[in-house]
Amino acid sequence: MSDRRLYNFSAGPAALPLPVLKKAQEELLCLPNVGASVMEISHRSKTFEAILDAAEANVRSLLNVPENYKILFLQGGALLQFGMIPMNLLGGKAADYVITGSWSKKADSEAKIVGKVNTLWDGKSVSYKRKPTDAELKLNADAAYAYICSNETIEGVQFQAFPNTGNVPLVCDASSDIFSKPIDISQFGLYYACAQKNAGPAGVTLVIIRDDLLDRSPDTLPSLLHYKKIAEQKSMLNTPPCFAIYMVKLVTDWLQNDMGGLEKVYAFNKEKAALLYDTIDNSGGYYTGHAEKEYRSLMNVPFRLPSEELDKRFEAEAKTAGLIMLSGHRSVGGLRASIYNAMPREGVVALCDFMRDFAGKNG
Ligand SMILES: *Cc1c(COP(=O)(O)O)cnc(C)c1O
């Protein structure tokens, strides 16, 4: 066994930036001038309060979050939000859902447990290879909200622009593309992401919600499911996931200070994705991608070889070459390279070289 770090293409929990892990390692036993680890101090201490405030300030500045939005740090992952969103926002009305892949499909079925949902579009008929066009979406003007997933992690399809929902608040699951490029938060009523793809470790979920929507939370909800009560207590209704929040602070510090903000991150991500998609497109059909070109994700790149047997051999040999976690999601098979912010350009170059070499030997 070796403790060498390899190029890790995991879809989530996913690779974290090395400088972030090093900083966490440095401070693991003792935060500077505190005498204990962040995992060992009161969440009501000035030290932890400052960490939470800094994480929130970083998120606000990176995403340019307007004043009239709250930023919450919750537990339960994205899946709990599939339930909390309808619980808090439906108000006895129906919501519009757009199904563009596995995660929005799951969100749609969870919401149906809670209340009324109109499934506006289901990309099943196009094998989840693209997003709907605006003309295909017959939005309901009286919907409680409209729901989309900005980047389908499993199918690798991404919205390049969002539907205009007028007065109906747009809710977006950005679990796998938050912080990957600049985004105008004011187009959304609620924008959320679990951390373990592109924002930190598992255990914390960011919810960015417009103030007026907080008034919809019904009093029949337990406090920990109630956005407004959580917002009023600044995500400290009970013990928050302190270590995970600390890690989000370090990741957002890194995005801001080392990477130079989201414009630069976006350019970096476009360059990495182009290397990989060009390798697929120039393989003479040896590798096939999933999404239609216009809807290709910059974050998750699923692809197949000419046979399942070759998929398996590719994965095994890639692992030996130091390229790990390349298997596709169990629901779709094939391979998938997730190339989030923390994936260095060298990792993508190494994968592309390996792909060309493998195709040459096994073509
Ligand atoms: C990973 C993922 C989820 C599920 O996240 P959990 O935190 O495991 O519940 C939901 N939506 C998207 C887009 C994801 O990538």
XYZ file of C-alpha atoms and ligand atoms in Angstrom:
378
model
C 0.000 0.000 0.000
C 1.138 3.493 -0.798
C 0.008 6.769 0.705
C 0.698 8.669 -2.508
C -2.222 10.864 -3.549
C -3.549 9.911 -7.003
C -5.631 11.830 -9.547
C -9.097 11.330 -8.124
C -12.089 11.653 -10.494
C -14.728 10.809 -7.870
C -18.175 12.358 -8.408
C -18.687 12.847 -4.680
C -17.459 12.958 -2.059
C -14.845 14.372 -4.360
C -11.234 15.542 -4.352
C -10.469 18.567 -2.192
C -7.785 21.123 -3.049
C -4.407 20.025 -1.669
C -3.657 23.400 -0.011
C -6.984 23.086 1.842
C -6.152 19.605 3.131
C -2.697 20.776 4.171
C -4.125 23.729 6.058
C -6.656 21.464 7.794
C -3.864 19.044 8.670
C -1.774 21.873 10.086
C -4.657 23.016 12.263
C -6.138 19.617 13.067
C -4.661 19.283 16.532
C -4.836 22.914 17.448
C -6.329 26.024 15.886
C -3.861 28.915 16.191
C -4.111 30.473 19.666
C -7.073 28.291 20.668
C -5.415 25.249 22.200
C -7.839 22.736 20.667
C -9.174 21.512 17.338
C -12.250 23.035 15.670
C -13.952 19.700 16.451
C -13.393 20.149 20.177
C -14.679 23.613 20.967
C -18.136 25.016 21.643
C -20.092 26.015 18.583
C -21.123 29.057 20.660
C -17.506 30.136 21.148
C -16.191 33.333 19.569
C -13.725 31.179 17.624
C -16.356 29.068 15.931
C -18.649 32.048 15.414
C -15.827 33.752 13.523
C -15.331 30.643 11.340
C -19.037 30.487 10.501
C -19.153 34.229 9.771
C -16.087 33.960 7.538
C -17.539 30.983 5.626
C -20.747 32.917 5.082
C -18.899 36.084 4.028
C -16.814 34.069 1.544
C -19.914 32.472 -0.015
C -21.588 35.891 -0.208
C -18.622 37.481 -1.901
C -17.767 34.617 -4.296
C -21.357 34.262 -5.539
C -22.140 37.956 -5.179
C -25.189 37.042 -3.073
C -27.570 40.032 -2.817
C -28.391 41.553 0.598
C -31.938 40.214 0.572
C -30.825 36.577 0.644
C -29.884 34.471 3.679
C -27.140 31.841 3.552
C -27.880 28.750 5.651
C -25.614 25.852 6.626
C -27.734 22.722 7.064
C -27.327 18.991 7.541
C -29.056 16.084 5.820
C -27.432 16.553 2.408
C -29.183 17.540 -0.786
C -31.694 14.763 -0.255
C -33.168 16.430 2.812
C -33.660 19.559 0.714
C -35.723 17.507 -1.749
C -38.228 17.295 1.127
C -37.636 20.593 2.939
C -38.156 22.709 -0.181
C -41.770 21.569 -0.748
C -42.462 21.453 3.009
C -41.495 25.106 3.344
C -42.468 26.608 0.019
C -45.589 24.870 -1.305
C -48.113 26.722 0.869
C -50.924 24.489 -0.376
C -50.146 25.177 -4.044
C -48.469 22.982 -6.656
C -44.872 23.302 -7.846
C -43.424 22.854 -11.351
C -40.580 20.319 -11.708
C -38.246 19.877 -14.649
C -36.657 16.427 -14.835
C -33.307 16.515 -16.606
C -31.651 13.482 -15.045
C -31.414 11.266 -11.997
C -31.179 13.966 -9.334
C -34.101 16.110 -10.470
C -36.099 12.908 -10.932
C -35.416 11.999 -7.323
C -36.309 15.546 -6.208
C -39.589 15.317 -8.130
C -40.564 12.026 -6.493
C -39.604 13.225 -2.997
C -41.664 16.403 -3.484
C -44.637 14.271 -4.529
C -44.543 12.671 -1.061
C -45.028 16.128 0.425
C -47.562 17.750 -1.892
C -48.695 18.590 -5.400
C -46.174 18.575 -8.215
C -46.550 19.198 -11.933
C -43.788 17.474 -13.837
C -43.371 19.924 -16.722
C -40.843 18.005 -18.735
C -39.077 14.673 -18.377
C -35.941 14.158 -20.467
C -36.350 10.399 -20.374
C -37.507 10.417 -24.014
C -34.183 12.007 -24.989
C -32.210 9.716 -22.636
C -31.331 12.738 -20.484
C -28.907 13.940 -23.125
C -30.106 17.525 -23.114
C -32.035 20.168 -21.204
C -35.459 21.362 -22.396
C -35.687 24.422 -24.615
C -37.712 27.352 -23.256
C -40.448 26.534 -25.784
C -40.802 23.037 -24.317
C -41.483 24.352 -20.834
C -45.093 25.306 -20.237
C -44.574 26.994 -16.878
C -47.592 27.513 -14.649
C -47.939 31.169 -13.675
C -49.489 30.234 -10.318
C -46.923 27.603 -9.314
C -45.511 27.839 -5.774
C -42.063 27.583 -7.352
C -40.310 26.009 -10.332
C -37.572 23.453 -9.704
C -34.473 22.591 -11.741
C -31.085 20.952 -11.251
C -28.347 23.092 -12.839
C -25.959 20.181 -13.413
C -26.988 16.528 -13.505
C -24.020 14.820 -11.900
C -24.812 11.348 -13.226
C -25.741 12.148 -16.847
C -23.328 15.080 -17.208
C -25.838 17.578 -18.596
C -25.740 21.204 -17.500
C -27.981 24.247 -17.955
C -26.026 26.962 -19.757
C -28.857 29.466 -19.189
C -31.846 29.232 -16.887
C -35.525 29.485 -17.795
C -37.143 32.816 -16.984
C -39.930 31.975 -14.538
C -41.210 35.533 -14.060
C -42.767 35.938 -10.615
C -42.537 32.234 -9.842
C -39.422 31.650 -7.686
C -36.878 29.408 -9.385
C -35.348 26.760 -7.103
C -32.028 25.256 -8.170
C -30.050 22.221 -7.019
C -26.463 23.275 -7.746
C -24.822 20.489 -5.768
C -22.356 19.611 -8.495
C -21.655 23.000 -10.060
C -21.742 25.562 -7.263
C -18.566 27.707 -7.334
C -17.628 26.380 -10.794
C -18.442 29.695 -12.504
C -19.958 33.096 -11.719
C -23.730 32.965 -11.348
C -26.466 35.565 -10.937
C -28.159 34.504 -7.699
C -30.957 37.047 -8.169
C -32.540 34.760 -10.831
C -33.298 32.246 -8.077
C -35.617 32.184 -5.103
C -33.596 29.381 -3.566
C -30.198 28.064 -4.654
C -28.654 25.147 -2.804
C -25.859 22.591 -2.843
C -24.540 19.811 -0.684
C -20.855 20.468 -0.060
C -19.205 17.181 -0.946
C -18.835 17.748 -4.699
C -17.366 21.191 -5.114
C -17.537 23.021 -1.788
C -16.126 20.872 0.999
C -16.675 17.518 2.710
C -19.965 15.680 3.247
C -22.022 16.845 6.214
C -23.063 20.379 5.322
C -25.468 21.776 2.729
C -25.590 25.414 1.650
C -29.019 26.951 1.138
C -29.257 30.488 -0.241
C -32.820 31.743 0.095
C -34.539 35.036 -0.714
C -35.935 36.745 2.394
C -39.583 36.907 1.283
C -39.699 33.104 0.871
C -38.876 32.620 4.556
C -42.382 33.820 5.396
C -43.835 30.759 3.687
C -42.496 28.240 6.253
C -45.581 26.796 8.007
C -45.652 26.629 11.815
C -46.610 22.961 11.632
C -43.000 22.124 10.753
C -40.515 20.984 13.402
C -37.942 23.731 14.017
C -35.064 21.950 12.331
C -37.045 21.713 9.074
C -38.207 25.340 9.243
C -36.094 27.675 7.057
C -37.210 30.825 8.834
C -36.369 29.554 12.324
C -33.012 28.298 11.100
C -32.296 31.650 9.432
C -33.302 33.583 12.568
C -30.815 31.531 14.587
C -28.087 31.935 11.915
C -27.931 28.151 11.300
C -27.278 27.590 15.020
C -30.630 26.227 16.134
C -28.607 23.263 17.345
C -24.990 22.157 16.972
C -24.044 22.738 13.341
C -21.546 20.459 11.511
C -18.598 22.501 12.784
C -15.772 20.688 11.033
C -17.561 20.597 7.660
C -18.314 24.333 7.920
C -14.667 24.989 8.777
C -13.690 23.052 5.628
C -16.114 25.114 3.504
C -14.404 28.197 4.899
C -11.011 26.838 3.813
C -12.282 25.858 0.343
C -13.848 29.274 -0.195
C -10.665 30.989 1.072
C -8.783 28.957 -1.537
C -11.249 29.905 -4.304
C -10.914 33.545 -3.422
C -7.219 33.886 -2.599
C -5.403 31.117 -4.490
C -7.687 30.737 -7.513
C -8.549 34.437 -7.777
C -12.358 34.201 -7.811
C -14.962 32.507 -9.968
C -14.201 34.184 -13.322
C -10.765 32.607 -13.210
C -12.139 29.320 -11.905
C -14.569 29.269 -14.844
C -11.813 29.804 -17.412
C -9.782 27.037 -15.748
C -12.776 24.653 -15.761
C -13.590 25.386 -19.420
C -10.017 24.634 -20.393
C -9.958 21.325 -18.497
C -13.314 20.186 -19.896
C -12.270 21.100 -23.465
C -9.175 18.889 -23.172
C -11.306 15.928 -22.153
C -14.168 16.440 -24.624
C -11.660 16.973 -27.457
C -10.050 13.659 -26.586
C -13.460 11.965 -26.790
C -14.410 13.749 -30.024
C -11.075 13.031 -31.702
C -11.048 9.335 -30.844
C -12.709 8.313 -34.120
C -15.732 7.032 -32.217
C -13.739 4.875 -29.789
C -15.017 6.955 -26.884
C -18.592 8.228 -26.875
C -19.869 10.938 -24.548
C -23.430 11.110 -23.239
C -24.780 14.665 -23.437
C -25.443 16.592 -26.628
C -22.575 19.027 -27.198
C -24.428 22.202 -26.220
C -25.451 20.735 -22.877
C -22.186 19.116 -21.890
C -21.248 19.523 -18.257
C -17.982 21.192 -17.347
C -17.919 19.152 -14.155
C -18.961 15.552 -14.898
C -17.946 13.799 -18.100
C -19.546 10.367 -18.591
C -18.212 8.297 -21.494
C -18.206 4.774 -22.857
C -15.844 2.525 -24.774
C -16.960 0.164 -27.566
C -17.932 -2.577 -25.066
C -18.626 -3.089 -21.389
C -15.647 -5.364 -21.197
C -13.414 -2.556 -22.452
C -15.038 -0.147 -19.957
C -13.969 -2.488 -17.157
C -10.469 -2.998 -18.498
C -10.064 0.769 -18.955
C -11.077 1.414 -15.377
C -8.732 -1.211 -13.965
C -5.733 -0.112 -16.035
C -6.410 3.564 -15.326
C -6.307 2.750 -11.624
C -2.909 1.120 -12.030
C -1.798 4.281 -13.842
C -2.854 6.414 -10.855
C -6.213 7.624 -12.213
C -8.908 6.564 -9.754
C -12.689 6.642 -9.172
C -13.558 6.617 -12.875
C -16.493 4.208 -12.814
C -19.863 5.581 -13.908
C -22.810 5.765 -11.519
C -24.296 2.341 -10.785
C -27.554 3.400 -12.467
C -26.018 4.184 -15.881
C -22.715 2.262 -16.042
C -19.829 3.224 -18.307
C -17.210 5.609 -17.020
C -17.337 9.088 -15.602
C -14.601 11.612 -14.979
C -15.608 14.299 -12.507
C -13.354 17.309 -12.905
C -14.448 19.746 -10.226
C -12.516 22.861 -9.195
C -9.976 20.859 -7.200
C -8.900 18.706 -10.168
C -5.585 20.095 -11.420
C -5.008 20.546 -15.160
C -2.246 17.926 -14.934
C -4.805 15.338 -13.802
C -6.945 15.934 -16.877
C -3.893 15.881 -19.150
C -2.831 12.567 -17.594
C -6.301 11.121 -18.198
C -6.353 12.322 -21.830
C -2.914 10.825 -22.468
C -4.035 7.564 -20.909
C -7.208 7.544 -23.071
C -5.247 8.036 -26.309
C -2.772 5.369 -25.329
C -5.491 2.899 -24.321
C -7.433 3.438 -27.564
C -4.239 2.891 -29.553
C -3.537 -0.416 -27.840
C -7.111 -1.713 -27.644
C -8.676 -0.208 -30.774
C -24.845 14.302 -5.017
C -26.050 15.018 -5.433
C -27.229 14.995 -4.675
C -27.377 14.144 -3.427
O -26.617 14.662 -2.379
P -26.686 14.034 -0.913
O -25.950 15.061 -0.102
O -26.012 12.709 -0.973
O -28.114 13.920 -0.525
C -28.301 15.736 -5.122
N -28.240 16.474 -6.237
C -27.121 16.522 -6.993
C -27.109 17.369 -8.222
C -25.997 15.806 -6.612
O -24.884 15.855 -7.371
